[in-house]
CSV table of C-alpha atoms in Angstrom, one decimal:
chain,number,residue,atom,x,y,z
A,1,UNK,CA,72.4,-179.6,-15.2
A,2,UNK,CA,73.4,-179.9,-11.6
A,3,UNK,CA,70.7,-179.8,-8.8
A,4,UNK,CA,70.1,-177.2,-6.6
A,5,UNK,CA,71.9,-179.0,-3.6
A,6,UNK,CA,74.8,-179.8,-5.3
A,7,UNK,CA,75.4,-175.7,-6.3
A,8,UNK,CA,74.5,-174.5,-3.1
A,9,UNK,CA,77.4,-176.8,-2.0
A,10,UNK,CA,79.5,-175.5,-4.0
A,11,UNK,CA,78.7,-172.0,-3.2
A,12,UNK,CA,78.7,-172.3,0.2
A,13,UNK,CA,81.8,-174.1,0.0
A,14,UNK,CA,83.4,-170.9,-1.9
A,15,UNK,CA,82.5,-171.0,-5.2
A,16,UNK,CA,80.7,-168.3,-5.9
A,17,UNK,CA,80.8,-168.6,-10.0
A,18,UNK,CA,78.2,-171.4,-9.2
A,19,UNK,CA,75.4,-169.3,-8.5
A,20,UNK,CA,75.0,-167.8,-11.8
A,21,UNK,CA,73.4,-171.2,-12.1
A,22,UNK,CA,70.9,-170.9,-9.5
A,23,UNK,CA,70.2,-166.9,-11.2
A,24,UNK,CA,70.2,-168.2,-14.7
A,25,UNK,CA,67.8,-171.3,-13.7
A,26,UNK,CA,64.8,-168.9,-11.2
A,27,UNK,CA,65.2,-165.7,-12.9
A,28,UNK,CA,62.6,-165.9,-15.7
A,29,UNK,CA,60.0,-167.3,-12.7
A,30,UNK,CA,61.2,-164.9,-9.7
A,31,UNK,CA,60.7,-162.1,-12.2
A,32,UNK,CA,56.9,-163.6,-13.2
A,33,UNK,CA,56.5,-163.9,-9.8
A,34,UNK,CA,57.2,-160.5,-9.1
A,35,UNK,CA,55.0,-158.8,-12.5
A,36,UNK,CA,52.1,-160.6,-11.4
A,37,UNK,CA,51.9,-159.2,-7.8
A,38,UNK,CA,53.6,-155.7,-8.6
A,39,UNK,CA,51.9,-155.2,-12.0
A,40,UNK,CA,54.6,-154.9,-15.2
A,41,UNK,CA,57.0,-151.9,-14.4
A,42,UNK,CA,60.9,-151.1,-14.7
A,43,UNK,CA,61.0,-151.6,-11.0
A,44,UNK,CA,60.7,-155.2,-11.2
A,45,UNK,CA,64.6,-156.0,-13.0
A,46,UNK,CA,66.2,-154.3,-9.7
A,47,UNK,CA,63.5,-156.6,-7.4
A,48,UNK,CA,64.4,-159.5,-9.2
A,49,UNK,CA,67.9,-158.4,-8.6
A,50,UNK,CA,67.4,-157.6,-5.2
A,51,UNK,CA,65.8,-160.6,-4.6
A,52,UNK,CA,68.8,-162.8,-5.2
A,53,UNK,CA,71.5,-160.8,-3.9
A,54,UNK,CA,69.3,-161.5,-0.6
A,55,UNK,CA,69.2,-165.1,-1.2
A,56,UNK,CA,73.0,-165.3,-1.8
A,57,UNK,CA,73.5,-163.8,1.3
A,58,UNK,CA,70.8,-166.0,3.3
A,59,UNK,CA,72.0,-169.3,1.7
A,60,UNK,CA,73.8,-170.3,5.1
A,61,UNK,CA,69.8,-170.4,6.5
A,62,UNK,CA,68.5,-172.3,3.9
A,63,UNK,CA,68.0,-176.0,5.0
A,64,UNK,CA,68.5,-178.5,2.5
A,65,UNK,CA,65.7,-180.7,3.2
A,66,UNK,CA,63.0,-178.1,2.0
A,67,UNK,CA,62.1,-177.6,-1.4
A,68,UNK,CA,64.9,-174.6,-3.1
A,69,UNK,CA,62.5,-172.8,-5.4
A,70,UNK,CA,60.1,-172.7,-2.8
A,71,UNK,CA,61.9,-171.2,-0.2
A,72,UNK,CA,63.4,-168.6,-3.1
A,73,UNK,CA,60.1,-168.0,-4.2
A,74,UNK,CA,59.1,-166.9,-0.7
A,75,UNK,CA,62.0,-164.6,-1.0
A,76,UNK,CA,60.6,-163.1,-3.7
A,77,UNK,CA,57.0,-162.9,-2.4
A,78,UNK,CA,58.2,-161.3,0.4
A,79,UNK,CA,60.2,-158.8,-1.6
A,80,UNK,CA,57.2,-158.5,-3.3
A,81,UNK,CA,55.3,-157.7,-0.4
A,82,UNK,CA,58.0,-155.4,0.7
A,83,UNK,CA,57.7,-153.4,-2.8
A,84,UNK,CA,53.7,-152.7,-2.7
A,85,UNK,CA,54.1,-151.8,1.1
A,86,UNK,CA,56.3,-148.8,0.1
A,87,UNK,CA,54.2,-147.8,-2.6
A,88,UNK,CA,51.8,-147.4,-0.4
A,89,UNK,CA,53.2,-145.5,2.2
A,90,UNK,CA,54.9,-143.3,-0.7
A,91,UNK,CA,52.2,-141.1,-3.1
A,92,UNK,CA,52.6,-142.1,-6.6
A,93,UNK,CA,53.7,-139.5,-8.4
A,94,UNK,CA,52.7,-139.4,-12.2
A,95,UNK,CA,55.2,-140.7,-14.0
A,96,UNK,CA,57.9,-138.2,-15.0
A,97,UNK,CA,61.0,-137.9,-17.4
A,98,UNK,CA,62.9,-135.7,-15.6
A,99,UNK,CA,66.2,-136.2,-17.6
A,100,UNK,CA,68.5,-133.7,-17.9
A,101,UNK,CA,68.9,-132.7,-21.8
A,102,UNK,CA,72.4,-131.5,-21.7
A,103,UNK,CA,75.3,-134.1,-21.5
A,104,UNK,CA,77.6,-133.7,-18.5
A,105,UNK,CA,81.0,-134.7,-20.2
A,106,UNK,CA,82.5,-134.7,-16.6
A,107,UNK,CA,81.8,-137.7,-14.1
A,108,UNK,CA,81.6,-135.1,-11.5
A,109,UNK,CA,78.8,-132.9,-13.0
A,110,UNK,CA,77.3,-136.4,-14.4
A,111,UNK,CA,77.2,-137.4,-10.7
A,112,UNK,CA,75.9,-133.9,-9.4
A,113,UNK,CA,73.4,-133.7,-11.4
A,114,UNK,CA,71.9,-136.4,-10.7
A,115,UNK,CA,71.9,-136.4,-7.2
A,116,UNK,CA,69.9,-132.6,-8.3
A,117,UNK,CA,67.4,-135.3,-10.0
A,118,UNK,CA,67.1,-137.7,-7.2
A,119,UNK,CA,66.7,-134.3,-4.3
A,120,UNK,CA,63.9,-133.1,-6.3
A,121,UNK,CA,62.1,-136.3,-7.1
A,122,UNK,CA,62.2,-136.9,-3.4
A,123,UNK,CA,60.8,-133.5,-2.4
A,124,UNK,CA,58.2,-134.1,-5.3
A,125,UNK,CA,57.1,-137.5,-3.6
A,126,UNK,CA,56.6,-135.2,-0.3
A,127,UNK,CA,53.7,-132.6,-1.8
A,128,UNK,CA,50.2,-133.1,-2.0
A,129,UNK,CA,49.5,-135.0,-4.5
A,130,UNK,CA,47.7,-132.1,-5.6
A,131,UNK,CA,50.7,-129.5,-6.0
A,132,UNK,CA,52.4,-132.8,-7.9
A,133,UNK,CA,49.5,-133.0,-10.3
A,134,UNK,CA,49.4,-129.5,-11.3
A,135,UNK,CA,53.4,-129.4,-11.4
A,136,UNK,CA,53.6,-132.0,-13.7
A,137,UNK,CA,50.3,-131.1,-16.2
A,138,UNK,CA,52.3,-127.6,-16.6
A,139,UNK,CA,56.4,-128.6,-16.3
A,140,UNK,CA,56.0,-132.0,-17.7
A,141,UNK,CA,53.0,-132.4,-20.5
A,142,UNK,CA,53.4,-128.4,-20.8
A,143,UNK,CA,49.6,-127.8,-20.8
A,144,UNK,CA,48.6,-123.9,-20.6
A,145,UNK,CA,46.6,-122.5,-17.6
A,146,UNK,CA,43.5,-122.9,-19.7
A,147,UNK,CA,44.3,-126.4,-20.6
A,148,UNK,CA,44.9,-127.4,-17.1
A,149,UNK,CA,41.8,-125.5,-16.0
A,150,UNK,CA,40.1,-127.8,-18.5
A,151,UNK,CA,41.1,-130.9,-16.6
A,152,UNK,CA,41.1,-129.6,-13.1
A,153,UNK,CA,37.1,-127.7,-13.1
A,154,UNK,CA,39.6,-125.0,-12.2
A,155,UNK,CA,39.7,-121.1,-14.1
A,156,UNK,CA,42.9,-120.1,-15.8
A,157,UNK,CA,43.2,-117.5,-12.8
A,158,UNK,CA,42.6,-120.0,-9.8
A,159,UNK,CA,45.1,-122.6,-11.9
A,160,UNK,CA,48.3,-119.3,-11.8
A,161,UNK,CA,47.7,-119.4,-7.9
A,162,UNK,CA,47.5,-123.0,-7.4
A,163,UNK,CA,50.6,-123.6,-9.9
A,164,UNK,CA,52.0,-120.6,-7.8
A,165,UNK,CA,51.6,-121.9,-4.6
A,166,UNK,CA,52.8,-125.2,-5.3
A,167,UNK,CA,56.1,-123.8,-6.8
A,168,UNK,CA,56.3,-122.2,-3.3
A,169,UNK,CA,55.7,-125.2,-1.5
A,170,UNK,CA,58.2,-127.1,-3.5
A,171,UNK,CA,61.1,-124.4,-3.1
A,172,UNK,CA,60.4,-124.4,0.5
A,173,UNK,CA,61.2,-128.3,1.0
A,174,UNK,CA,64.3,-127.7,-1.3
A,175,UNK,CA,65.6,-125.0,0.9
A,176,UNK,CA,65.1,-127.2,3.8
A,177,UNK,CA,66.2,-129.7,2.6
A,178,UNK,CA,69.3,-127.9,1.9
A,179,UNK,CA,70.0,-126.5,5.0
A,180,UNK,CA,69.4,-130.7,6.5
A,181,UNK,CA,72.7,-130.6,4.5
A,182,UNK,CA,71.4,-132.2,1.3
A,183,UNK,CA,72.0,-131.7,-2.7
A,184,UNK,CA,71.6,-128.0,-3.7
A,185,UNK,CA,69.4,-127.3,-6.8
């Protein structure tokens, strides 16, 4: 196998082909890297992605007398660090399967409807974590009022406004959103 200094050469030099070498050779450690510091999730394929698209494009900076996979691997840490920074400025929101059931045999409904998915997801994100919670126990693991009174300390009555409210708070972001000029639901 050819050493790191030798394919950056080559890439730099035009050959882009060559860095599926430098992918093929880091990818297994950027994307440990990456688990171990953003715990395992799906997320961390498009980091590890992410991660070298940057470092294809930052090769020109990369000074050949310092170590490769340490200066990748700083990359990636700092990708890393990226990652858990938006997570926390974002509220997790429980995890959701919020695909559509029907099949959209057109690209352009296929397309619509997920931009639908991605609008609502992102007005989702911006509730209280509160209105998300009760949202999803009802929508999402279909629990009754009395079942999600259960788990909240909350009676069947007080869980109807809460769930009512929230729906209100959530169609009010869509409709704003809409008028911003965004995807209509």
């Amino acid at each position: 196998m050819q050493d790191d200094r030798e394919v950056i050469a080559e890439v730099l030099a035009g050959n882009k082909e060559a860095y599926a070498l430098i992918v093929n050779k880091y990818k297994g450690k950027i994307a440990s890297i990456l688990r171990r510091n953003l715990s395992p999730s799906l997320e961390v394929e498009d980091i590890v992605q992410e991660v070298f698209i940057k470092a294809y494009y930052s090769l020109p900076d990369y000074r050949p007398g310092h170590s490769f996979p340490a200066w990748l691997y700083r990359i990636a840490i700092n990708r890393g660090i990226d990652e858990l920074r938006k997570r926390k400025r974002t509220p997790a929101v429980t995890e959701m399967n919020m695909e559509l059931q029907d099949e959209c045999p057109v690209p352009l409904e296929e397309y619509l409807a997920k931009e639908k998915r991605h609008t609502l997801w992102q007005q989702l994100k911006r509730l209280d974590q509160s209105y998300r919670t009760i949202l999803d126990l009802h929508y999402l693991q279909h629990l009754s009022y009395k079942e999600i009174g259960s788990k909240l300390s909350l009676s069947p009555d007080a869980v109807r406004m809460r769930l009512s409210y929230a729906r209100k708070k959530l169609r009010e972001q869509l409709e704003k959103q809409e008028k911003k000029g965004g995807a209509p639901l």
